[in-house]
Amino acid sequence: MNTLVPLDYYTPIYFHFLLLVVLVMFYQSTIVPMEASENLNRKNQIGIFLLIAVLAYMGLRPISFVFGDMGIYAREFKMFVYGKIPEYETNILFEFIMYNFSQLGSAEAFFFFCAMLYIIPLYYVSKSLFKDYWYYSFLILITSFSFWAFGTNGIRNGIATSLFLFALTRKNFTLQILIFVAIVFIHKSSMLIILSFFLVKYIKDPKLYFAFWFLATPLSLALGGFLEAFFLGLGFGEEAKLDAYLGEFDQANEGVVLKTGFRWDFLLYSASGIFAAWYYTIKRGFKDEYYLQLVNMYLFLNGLWILVIRSNYSNRFAYLSWFMLGLIIIYPLLKNKLFDNQHAVVGRIIAIYFLFTYLLNVILA
């Protein structure tokens, strides 16, 4: 597929665009109250534009191995076009969607549909949770460190986590279960986040999850190799994928250079959510059942990732908690008035949050 934008510049342009959006938001946060009708009307308009722009840019991107797993799925899509029948052994729903698009449409239409499944649920999550303030939630979600990567590379994982967040905003338990079943058949790793959902429904004391998270780092430093072998032995999820992520892996065939070892940069990024959760719930006494559920799931899932932090593709395991990090940081500020000049605080927090994204994806890339 031909494109006016050279492939090497395609991803950086996205982050440069977001930098401009964040800078404008930051400036506006210093000159107008957040609750002012003029601000909310403007943010609603900008938010709709942002939704359409990000969906179009991500969904209509060129089909290329530059975007990692996209190339693999495109190759499988072509095999379906030429007559291959899906085996439906794993990721049944994802294969079903891909196969039907291969019979009825183009690969471009399939990948645009994947982008819709990834991005549009986040819009509805933000609208459902924050009403007039939805723009700030949507912005922090799409400026998250891994948002772009899991819309273009880790596609199945990204779709599953977005639909999971959408399920959490539904009040109908039967509908939640149906969505959970669907996302398991999109990406089996979602079983872990579904497990965390049921765990925190019955064990609600955040102190237990905070203790687990803080214990995870020394345990990982002391027993990292043993814990990775333990997870491999369980055979959780897709065995071949799991072995690639945790065990030996031929980097040349993947076309990437993996940075392994104890990822202190990733741990620092994760710790921003831990600090936010502690500050809001303990220091400021913020009480909200939905937020407590998010915090406990984040602590549990992020702690599990720390136990295998040295593994290949550690970021893919981290994403099982990172996808909710933006909400952990911004949620209380869009629900309660905690500061005198709260709009400026929100602006600073989103700007600082995005700086990590920009630093790792652009400056140090």
mmCIF file with all atom_site columns, N, CA, C and O in Angstrom, residues 20 58 91 130 135 140 148 165 226 299 333 344:
data_model
loop_
_atom_site.group_PDB
_atom_site.id
_atom_site.type_symbol
_atom_site.label_atom_id
_atom_site.label_alt_id
_atom_site.label_comp_id
_atom_site.label_asym_id
_atom_site.label_entity_id
_atom_site.label_seq_id
_atom_site.pdbx_PDB_ins_code
_atom_site.Cartn_x
_atom_site.Cartn_y
_atom_site.Cartn_z
_atom_site.occupancy
_atom_site.B_iso_or_equiv
_atom_site.pdbx_formal_charge
_atom_site.auth_seq_id
_atom_site.auth_comp_id
_atom_site.auth_asym_id
_atom_site.auth_atom_id
_atom_site.pdbx_PDB_model_num
ATOM 1  N N  . LEU A 1 20  ? 1.439   18.338  20.329 1.00 0.00 ? 20  LEU A N  1
ATOM 2  C CA . LEU A 1 20  ? 0.741   19.590  20.056 1.00 0.00 ? 20  LEU A CA 1
ATOM 3  C C  . LEU A 1 20  ? -0.588  19.646  20.802 1.00 0.00 ? 20  LEU A C  1
ATOM 4  O O  . LEU A 1 20  ? -0.929  20.664  21.420 1.00 0.00 ? 20  LEU A O  1
ATOM 5  N N  . MET A 1 58  ? -4.639  5.690   12.713 1.00 0.00 ? 58  MET A N  1
ATOM 6  C CA . MET A 1 58  ? -4.254  4.331   13.101 1.00 0.00 ? 58  MET A CA 1
ATOM 7  C C  . MET A 1 58  ? -4.927  3.299   12.210 1.00 0.00 ? 58  MET A C  1
ATOM 8  O O  . MET A 1 58  ? -4.287  2.348   11.742 1.00 0.00 ? 58  MET A O  1
ATOM 9  N N  . ASN A 1 91  ? -7.855  -18.180 19.933 1.00 0.00 ? 91  ASN A N  1
ATOM 10 C CA . ASN A 1 91  ? -8.288  -16.860 19.451 1.00 0.00 ? 91  ASN A CA 1
ATOM 11 C C  . ASN A 1 91  ? -9.406  -16.994 18.411 1.00 0.00 ? 91  ASN A C  1
ATOM 12 O O  . ASN A 1 91  ? -9.364  -16.383 17.339 1.00 0.00 ? 91  ASN A O  1
ATOM 13 N N  . PHE A 1 130 ? -17.289 9.769   32.993 1.00 0.00 ? 130 PHE A N  1
ATOM 14 C CA . PHE A 1 130 ? -16.994 11.166  33.327 1.00 0.00 ? 130 PHE A CA 1
ATOM 15 C C  . PHE A 1 130 ? -17.901 12.189  32.672 1.00 0.00 ? 130 PHE A C  1
ATOM 16 O O  . PHE A 1 130 ? -17.710 13.392  32.887 1.00 0.00 ? 130 PHE A O  1
ATOM 17 N N  . TYR A 1 135 ? -13.316 14.185  27.797 1.00 0.00 ? 135 TYR A N  1
ATOM 18 C CA . TYR A 1 135 ? -12.155 14.497  26.965 1.00 0.00 ? 135 TYR A CA 1
ATOM 19 C C  . TYR A 1 135 ? -10.847 14.209  27.693 1.00 0.00 ? 135 TYR A C  1
ATOM 20 O O  . TYR A 1 135 ? -9.897  13.663  27.104 1.00 0.00 ? 135 TYR A O  1
ATOM 21 N N  . ILE A 1 140 ? -5.846  11.101  28.145 1.00 0.00 ? 140 ILE A N  1
ATOM 22 C CA . ILE A 1 140 ? -4.790  10.419  28.894 1.00 0.00 ? 140 ILE A CA 1
ATOM 23 C C  . ILE A 1 140 ? -4.666  8.956   28.464 1.00 0.00 ? 140 ILE A C  1
ATOM 24 O O  . ILE A 1 140 ? -3.582  8.375   28.493 1.00 0.00 ? 140 ILE A O  1
ATOM 25 N N  . TRP A 1 148 ? -0.289  3.392   21.295 1.00 0.00 ? 148 TRP A N  1
ATOM 26 C CA . TRP A 1 148 ? -0.030  3.241   19.872 1.00 0.00 ? 148 TRP A CA 1
ATOM 27 C C  . TRP A 1 148 ? 0.466   1.829   19.558 1.00 0.00 ? 148 TRP A C  1
ATOM 28 O O  . TRP A 1 148 ? 0.003   1.191   18.596 1.00 0.00 ? 148 TRP A O  1
ATOM 29 N N  . LEU A 1 165 ? -12.311 -2.864  29.595 1.00 0.00 ? 165 LEU A N  1
ATOM 30 C CA . LEU A 1 165 ? -12.670 -1.603  30.251 1.00 0.00 ? 165 LEU A CA 1
ATOM 31 C C  . LEU A 1 165 ? -14.122 -1.236  29.956 1.00 0.00 ? 165 LEU A C  1
ATOM 32 O O  . LEU A 1 165 ? -14.844 -0.756  30.836 1.00 0.00 ? 165 LEU A O  1
ATOM 33 N N  . PHE A 1 226 ? 13.423  -18.557 38.533 1.00 0.00 ? 226 PHE A N  1
ATOM 34 C CA . PHE A 1 226 ? 12.525  -19.613 38.999 1.00 0.00 ? 226 PHE A CA 1
ATOM 35 C C  . PHE A 1 226 ? 11.074  -19.288 38.670 1.00 0.00 ? 226 PHE A C  1
ATOM 36 O O  . PHE A 1 226 ? 10.304  -20.147 38.231 1.00 0.00 ? 226 PHE A O  1
ATOM 37 N N  . LEU A 1 299 ? -2.879  -3.189  41.000 1.00 0.00 ? 299 LEU A N  1
ATOM 38 C CA . LEU A 1 299 ? -1.838  -3.643  41.928 1.00 0.00 ? 299 LEU A CA 1
ATOM 39 C C  . LEU A 1 299 ? -1.546  -5.127  41.745 1.00 0.00 ? 299 LEU A C  1
ATOM 40 O O  . LEU A 1 299 ? -0.386  -5.553  41.718 1.00 0.00 ? 299 LEU A O  1
ATOM 41 N N  . LEU A 1 333 ? -9.647  12.979  39.897 1.00 0.00 ? 333 LEU A N  1
ATOM 42 C CA . LEU A 1 333 ? -9.646  14.396  39.541 1.00 0.00 ? 333 LEU A CA 1
ATOM 43 C C  . LEU A 1 333 ? -10.828 14.774  38.657 1.00 0.00 ? 333 LEU A C  1
ATOM 44 O O  . LEU A 1 333 ? -11.170 15.952  38.543 1.00 0.00 ? 333 LEU A O  1
ATOM 45 N N  . ALA A 1 344 ? -5.716  23.315  36.259 1.00 0.00 ? 344 ALA A N  1
ATOM 46 C CA . ALA A 1 344 ? -4.271  23.424  36.071 1.00 0.00 ? 344 ALA A CA 1
ATOM 47 C C  . ALA A 1 344 ? -3.562  22.157  36.533 1.00 0.00 ? 344 ALA A C  1
ATOM 48 O O  . ALA A 1 344 ? -2.590  21.710  35.917 1.00 0.00 ? 344 ALA A O  1
#
